[in-house]
Short mmCIF file of C-alpha atoms and ligand atoms in Angstrom, two decimals:
data_model
loop_
_atom_site.label_atom_id
_atom_site.label_comp_id
_atom_site.label_asym_id
_atom_site.label_seq_id
_atom_site.Cartn_x
_atom_site.Cartn_y
_atom_site.Cartn_z
CA MET A 67 93.76 71.34 96.66
CA ALA A 68 92.57 73.41 99.62
CA PRO A 69 89.94 76.04 98.74
CA PRO A 70 91.11 79.66 98.81
CA PRO A 71 90.94 81.34 102.23
CA VAL A 72 87.94 83.44 103.22
CA ALA A 73 87.98 87.23 103.17
CA LEU A 74 85.14 89.15 104.81
CA ILE A 75 84.10 92.52 103.37
CA THR A 76 81.81 94.66 105.49
CA GLY A 77 80.05 97.52 103.72
CA ALA A 78 80.43 95.47 100.55
CA ASN A 79 77.57 97.33 98.90
CA GLY A 80 79.35 100.67 99.25
CA GLU A 81 81.64 102.44 96.84
CA ILE A 82 84.91 100.82 97.83
CA GLY A 83 83.19 97.52 98.57
CA ARG A 84 81.83 96.95 95.10
CA SER A 85 85.14 97.78 93.42
CA LEU A 86 87.09 95.62 95.84
CA LEU A 87 84.68 92.74 95.38
CA GLU A 88 85.09 92.84 91.60
CA ARG A 89 88.84 92.92 91.93
CA LEU A 90 88.99 90.05 94.46
CA HIS A 91 86.68 88.02 92.26
CA ALA A 92 88.90 88.62 89.22
CA ASP A 93 91.97 87.59 91.24
CA GLY A 94 90.34 84.46 92.64
CA ARG A 95 92.61 84.54 95.69
CA TYR A 96 89.83 84.54 98.25
CA ARG A 97 86.37 83.18 98.79
CA VAL A 98 84.57 86.41 99.61
CA VAL A 99 81.92 86.65 102.31
CA THR A 100 80.08 89.97 102.39
CA LEU A 101 78.11 91.80 105.03
CA ASP A 102 76.08 94.92 104.33
CA LEU A 103 72.92 96.50 105.66
CA THR A 104 71.36 96.22 102.22
CA PRO A 105 71.35 93.05 100.11
CA LEU A 106 73.97 92.99 97.37
CA PRO A 107 72.52 93.52 93.88
CA GLU A 108 72.08 90.35 91.88
CA ARG A 109 75.05 90.95 89.58
CA PHE A 110 77.55 90.89 92.50
CA ARG A 111 76.26 87.73 94.15
CA PRO A 112 77.99 85.20 91.90
CA MET A 113 81.27 86.86 92.92
CA CYS A 114 80.68 85.89 96.55
CA HIS A 115 81.03 82.69 98.51
CA GLU A 116 78.24 83.92 100.79
CA THR A 117 76.41 87.20 101.33
CA TYR A 118 74.80 88.44 104.54
CA ALA A 119 72.40 91.36 104.84
CA GLY A 120 72.61 92.69 108.37
CA ASN A 121 74.01 95.17 110.82
CA ILE A 122 77.58 95.14 112.14
CA LEU A 123 76.09 96.06 115.51
CA ASP A 124 74.32 92.68 115.56
CA ARG A 125 76.72 90.58 117.62
CA TYR A 126 74.67 87.45 117.16
CA LEU A 127 75.04 87.78 113.39
CA LEU A 128 78.81 88.32 113.71
CA ASP A 129 79.08 85.22 115.92
CA GLN A 130 77.19 83.27 113.31
CA LEU A 131 79.48 84.51 110.58
CA ALA A 132 82.54 83.56 112.61
CA ALA A 133 81.12 80.12 113.38
CA HIS A 134 80.45 79.36 109.73
CA HIS A 135 83.62 80.66 108.13
CA GLU A 136 87.33 80.56 108.83
CA ILE A 137 87.94 84.23 108.13
CA GLU A 138 91.59 85.03 107.43
CA VAL A 139 91.21 88.57 106.16
CA VAL A 140 88.74 91.33 107.10
CA PHE A 141 88.21 94.42 104.98
CA HIS A 142 86.12 96.53 107.33
CA LEU A 143 84.63 99.11 104.98
CA ALA A 144 81.24 99.72 106.63
CA ALA A 145 81.07 103.27 108.00
CA LEU A 146 78.90 106.32 108.24
CA LEU A 147 80.75 109.17 106.51
CA SER A 148 81.53 112.68 107.69
CA THR A 149 78.56 114.82 106.61
CA ARG A 150 76.05 112.16 107.58
CA GLY A 151 77.93 111.72 110.85
CA GLU A 152 77.50 115.39 111.74
CA ARG A 153 73.77 115.01 111.23
CA ASP A 154 73.64 112.08 113.65
CA PRO A 155 76.82 111.91 115.74
CA ASP A 156 75.49 109.24 118.13
CA LEU A 157 74.67 106.91 115.27
CA ALA A 158 78.06 107.62 113.68
CA HIS A 159 79.77 106.67 116.93
CA GLN A 160 77.75 103.48 117.20
CA ILE A 161 78.46 102.32 113.67
CA ASN A 162 82.00 103.60 113.32
CA VAL A 163 83.31 102.74 116.77
CA GLU A 164 81.09 100.09 118.37
CA GLY A 165 80.68 98.30 115.06
CA THR A 166 84.44 98.30 114.52
CA LEU A 167 85.04 97.07 118.05
CA HIS A 168 82.62 94.15 117.49
CA LEU A 169 84.43 93.23 114.29
CA MET A 170 87.86 93.48 115.84
CA ARG A 171 86.76 91.24 118.67
CA MET A 172 85.34 88.75 116.20
CA ALA A 173 88.55 88.82 114.16
CA GLN A 174 90.65 88.42 117.28
CA GLN A 175 88.60 85.35 118.25
CA GLN A 176 89.06 84.00 114.75
CA SER A 177 92.82 84.39 114.99
CA ALA A 178 92.80 82.50 118.31
CA ARG A 179 90.82 79.73 116.63
CA LEU A 180 93.01 79.62 113.50
CA GLY A 181 96.23 79.90 115.48
CA ARG A 182 97.55 82.76 113.38
CA PRO A 183 96.89 86.49 113.13
CA VAL A 184 93.89 87.55 111.05
CA ARG A 185 94.68 90.50 108.79
CA PHE A 186 92.32 93.37 109.51
CA ILE A 187 92.33 96.16 106.94
CA LEU A 188 90.66 99.45 107.84
CA PRO A 189 90.23 102.35 105.45
CA SER A 190 90.81 105.42 107.57
CA SER A 191 90.67 108.93 106.16
CA ILE A 192 92.08 112.42 105.80
CA ALA A 193 89.21 113.24 108.18
CA VAL A 194 91.51 112.28 111.08
CA TYR A 195 93.29 115.59 110.49
CA GLY A 196 92.01 118.92 111.70
CA LEU A 197 93.95 121.96 110.54
CA PRO A 198 93.09 124.92 112.73
CA SER A 199 92.99 127.58 109.98
CA LEU A 200 93.36 128.16 106.26
CA ASP A 201 96.70 129.84 106.96
CA GLU A 202 97.95 126.65 108.61
CA LYS A 203 96.54 124.63 105.72
CA ALA A 204 98.49 126.79 103.26
CA ALA A 205 101.63 126.60 105.42
CA HIS A 206 101.44 122.76 105.56
CA PRO A 207 100.50 121.71 102.03
CA ARG A 208 101.31 118.01 102.64
CA VAL A 209 100.72 116.68 106.13
CA THR A 210 102.50 113.68 107.60
CA GLU A 211 100.85 110.98 109.69
CA GLY A 212 101.70 112.55 113.04
CA GLN A 213 100.55 116.12 112.37
CA PHE A 214 97.28 117.92 113.19
CA LEU A 215 95.45 114.95 114.68
CA GLU A 216 92.60 117.07 115.99
CA PRO A 217 89.61 116.13 113.83
CA ILE A 218 86.56 118.40 113.84
CA THR A 219 84.02 115.76 112.78
CA MET A 220 82.59 112.79 114.65
CA TYR A 221 83.65 110.61 111.70
CA GLY A 222 87.24 111.87 111.93
CA CYS A 223 87.30 111.25 115.71
CA ASN A 224 85.86 107.78 115.12
CA LYS A 225 88.45 106.85 112.49
CA LEU A 226 91.33 108.15 114.59
CA TYR A 227 90.12 106.20 117.60
CA CYS A 228 89.64 103.05 115.51
CA GLU A 229 93.25 103.35 114.33
CA HIS A 230 94.20 103.31 118.01
CA LEU A 231 91.87 100.37 118.68
CA GLY A 232 93.52 98.42 115.88
CA ARG A 233 96.98 99.19 117.21
CA TYR A 234 95.79 98.10 120.66
CA PHE A 235 94.37 94.79 119.40
CA MET A 236 97.54 94.19 117.41
CA ARG A 237 100.14 94.98 120.06
CA HIS A 238 98.61 95.12 123.51
CA TYR A 239 95.36 93.14 123.70
CA ARG A 240 95.22 91.34 127.05
CA SER A 241 98.85 92.00 127.79
CA VAL A 242 97.89 91.34 131.41
CA GLY A 243 97.23 87.62 131.73
CA PRO A 244 97.95 84.79 129.32
CA VAL A 245 97.16 85.16 125.64
CA ALA A 246 98.65 83.27 122.75
CA ALA A 247 100.96 85.50 120.70
CA ASN A 248 99.23 84.44 117.53
CA ALA A 249 95.80 85.40 118.88
CA ARG A 250 96.39 89.01 117.92
CA LEU A 251 95.14 90.97 114.98
CA ASP A 252 97.43 91.92 112.16
CA PHE A 253 95.95 95.40 111.85
CA ARG A 254 96.70 97.71 108.93
CA ALA A 255 95.06 101.03 108.05
CA LEU A 256 95.21 103.57 105.25
CA ARG A 257 94.18 107.19 105.37
CA PHE A 258 92.39 107.69 102.09
CA PRO A 259 91.88 111.06 100.44
CA GLY A 260 88.54 111.76 98.75
CA LEU A 261 87.82 108.81 96.48
CA ILE A 262 86.31 109.13 93.02
CA SER A 263 84.69 106.22 91.26
CA ALA A 264 83.35 106.23 87.72
CA ASP A 265 80.76 103.62 88.68
CA THR A 266 79.17 104.99 91.82
CA VAL A 267 78.43 108.30 93.52
CA PRO A 268 79.21 108.38 97.25
CA SER A 269 76.67 109.46 99.82
CA GLY A 270 77.07 111.21 103.14
CA GLY A 271 80.69 112.28 102.68
CA THR A 272 82.19 115.76 102.51
CA SER A 273 84.59 115.11 99.64
CA ASP A 274 81.52 114.11 97.60
CA TYR A 275 81.52 117.38 95.60
CA GLY A 276 84.30 116.00 93.39
CA PRO A 277 82.53 112.84 92.25
CA GLU A 278 79.15 114.63 92.20
CA MET A 279 80.52 117.28 89.83
CA ILE A 280 81.72 114.82 87.23
CA HIS A 281 78.71 112.48 87.45
CA HIS A 282 76.30 115.44 87.09
CA ALA A 283 78.22 116.83 84.11
CA ALA A 284 78.23 113.48 82.33
CA GLN A 285 74.44 113.33 82.70
CA GLY A 286 73.97 116.92 81.51
CA LYS A 287 72.63 117.96 84.94
CA PRO A 288 73.54 121.31 86.55
CA TYR A 289 75.61 121.09 89.71
CA ALA A 290 75.91 123.56 92.60
CA CYS A 291 79.12 122.77 94.46
CA PHE A 292 78.76 122.89 98.26
CA VAL A 293 82.27 124.28 98.84
CA GLY A 294 83.88 127.42 97.41
CA PRO A 295 86.21 127.43 94.37
CA GLU A 296 89.38 127.73 96.52
CA ALA A 297 88.63 124.65 98.66
CA ARG A 298 91.42 122.13 98.18
CA LEU A 299 91.57 118.41 98.94
CA PRO A 300 93.57 115.40 97.89
CA PHE A 301 91.67 112.89 95.75
CA MET A 302 92.29 109.40 94.43
CA ALA A 303 90.76 107.32 91.64
CA MET A 304 88.98 104.20 92.86
CA PRO A 305 91.25 101.67 91.07
CA ASP A 306 94.20 103.11 93.00
CA ALA A 307 92.26 102.87 96.28
CA VAL A 308 91.59 99.17 95.70
CA ARG A 309 95.19 98.59 94.70
CA ALA A 310 96.38 100.36 97.87
CA LEU A 311 94.20 98.12 100.04
CA LEU A 312 95.55 94.97 98.40
CA GLN A 313 99.15 96.15 98.40
CA LEU A 314 98.95 96.93 102.10
CA LEU A 315 97.29 93.57 102.73
CA ASP A 316 100.18 91.80 101.02
CA ALA A 317 103.01 93.80 102.60
CA PRO A 318 105.24 91.72 104.87
CA ALA A 319 104.46 92.53 108.52
CA GLU A 320 108.10 93.29 109.29
CA ALA A 321 108.17 96.06 106.64
CA LEU A 322 105.38 98.01 108.34
CA THR A 323 106.40 100.78 110.69
CA LEU A 324 103.06 102.55 111.19
CA PRO A 325 99.59 101.25 112.07
CA SER A 326 98.04 103.75 109.63
CA TYR A 327 99.51 105.21 106.44
CA ASN A 328 98.77 108.23 104.31
CA VAL A 329 98.26 107.38 100.65
CA GLY A 330 98.07 110.18 98.11
CA ALA A 331 97.48 110.54 94.39
CA PHE A 332 96.67 114.14 93.37
CA SER A 333 95.43 117.36 94.89
CA LEU A 334 93.28 120.08 93.37
CA SER A 335 90.96 122.91 94.25
CA ALA A 336 87.22 122.76 93.58
CA GLN A 337 87.77 125.36 90.84
CA GLU A 338 90.47 123.21 89.21
CA PHE A 339 88.17 120.21 89.53
CA ALA A 340 85.39 122.13 87.75
CA GLU A 341 87.81 123.18 84.98
CA ARG A 342 88.87 119.57 84.41
CA VAL A 343 85.24 118.51 84.23
CA LYS A 344 84.36 121.35 81.83
CA ARG A 345 87.27 120.44 79.60
CA ALA A 346 85.74 116.97 79.18
CA PHE A 347 82.10 118.10 79.17
CA PRO A 348 82.13 121.64 77.68
CA GLY A 349 78.42 122.20 78.34
CA ALA A 350 78.73 121.42 82.06
CA ASP A 351 76.76 123.85 84.23
CA ILE A 352 78.78 124.09 87.47
CA SER A 353 78.20 126.80 90.03
CA PHE A 354 79.41 127.35 93.59
CA ALA A 355 76.94 127.58 96.47
CA PRO A 356 79.02 126.89 99.57
CA ASP A 357 77.40 125.30 102.58
CA ALA A 358 79.14 126.81 105.62
CA GLY A 359 79.20 123.59 107.65
CA ARG A 360 80.52 121.34 104.92
CA ALA A 361 82.99 123.97 103.67
CA ARG A 362 84.40 124.26 107.18
CA ILE A 363 85.03 120.51 107.28
CA VAL A 364 86.88 120.61 103.96
CA ASP A 365 88.92 123.60 105.16
CA SER A 366 90.03 121.55 108.18
CA TRP A 367 91.29 118.67 106.02
CA PRO A 368 94.75 118.85 104.45
CA GLY A 369 95.21 120.05 100.88
CA ASP A 370 97.43 117.03 100.28
CA VAL A 371 99.14 114.24 102.19
CA ASP A 372 102.76 113.22 102.52
CA ASP A 373 102.77 109.51 101.74
CA ALA A 374 106.54 108.96 101.89
CA ARG A 375 106.17 106.29 104.59
CA ALA A 376 103.81 104.17 102.47
CA ARG A 377 106.14 104.55 99.50
CA ALA A 378 109.19 103.52 101.55
CA ASP A 379 107.63 100.72 103.60
CA TRP A 380 105.43 98.89 101.11
CA GLY A 381 106.12 100.41 97.73
CA TRP A 382 103.01 102.57 97.37
CA ALA A 383 102.82 104.67 94.21
CA PRO A 384 99.56 105.78 92.59
CA ALA A 385 99.01 104.59 89.04
CA TYR A 386 96.55 107.45 88.41
CA GLY A 387 98.02 110.93 88.78
CA LEU A 388 95.80 113.91 87.95
CA ASP A 389 95.95 113.69 84.13
CA ARG A 390 95.65 109.96 83.94
CA ALA A 391 92.84 109.82 86.51
CA PHE A 392 90.69 112.18 84.42
CA ASP A 393 91.80 111.33 80.88
CA GLU A 394 92.16 107.57 81.12
CA TYR A 395 89.74 106.57 83.87
CA LEU A 396 87.06 109.02 85.02
CA VAL A 397 86.10 110.83 81.83
CA PRO A 398 85.93 107.84 79.46
CA ALA A 399 84.27 105.62 82.07
CA VAL A 400 81.55 108.07 83.15
CA ARG A 401 80.95 108.96 79.51
CA THR A 402 80.37 105.30 78.65
CA ARG A 403 78.24 104.88 81.72
CA TYR A 404 75.78 107.69 80.97
CA GLN A 405 76.14 108.27 77.24
CA GLY A 406 76.79 104.74 76.00
N1 LIG B 119 85.23 110.73 101.82
C1 LIG B 119 85.05 110.79 103.23
C2 LIG B 119 84.08 111.82 103.61
O1 LIG B 119 83.95 112.75 102.86
C3 LIG B 119 86.34 111.09 103.92
O2 LIG B 119 86.96 109.90 104.21
O3 LIG B 119 83.49 111.73 104.63
#
């Protein structure tokens, strides 16, 4: 029997990466090759066919990877998130755009070699949106994929451009001159809301106040939230995020009508988030100390997304709505994690 095909995960050591790796390992559908700046912790290594520690900007390393493996699927998760990106926009551009371009080129070369399209899955973000004011945000509580595409962060600009790059590699790459039809990427992207994992705390993002609040409370640590109580964002529990990635991966190409889809789960204000956390951890010490820069970014992101296209085209539906996300996933899992 032929061995399972190879899936490459970049940024495998990040929040989504670790959860995706565990899930792919449990499924056994792929031999997983990982690439991350930092070596994967020991407990994840047996889940991988091979692990590489290195930079996605290192083209020699990518060539090596491509020479050694017949990569059929790429989950390109490596990125520098929005707050970190504002602190170093040049670096964000390099990692988020140049790094993605290198990977797309590598994947395109792989598809030419394999004689069939390589599936390239990119997590994009609500950061691609930029609502001009809080009034507009209130007037458009659930944005669709085509609205307000004027991001105010480098990260948001990078993700939006990479969605375009993916669409270009999928539909138009070298349309002047000969190129085999099957030497194109099969590019698919999702615009994730803020993700919340019970296992890890994100770093460098602007939706991080949600996960930070619950992880601090579970450890009995005080938390000063960097946005005001009224700030509203859509969020999603990590198991749903992983499921969305795999569901989109498996969707038949002919069903897909957009290069990048909104996926939603639940929406709440920072105040409502704090109340949920306090309900589970009554002693939680949560205060609000807004940081003007970060609060402005959150204000520019939609309060929720309209994910009707994902639901219609590939059957998306979150398993974890607000109650279930807190009561059946986040609260019990973070409690076990910190309190045994
Ligand atoms: N969670 C990301 C961030 O806050 C948005 O995709 O930057």
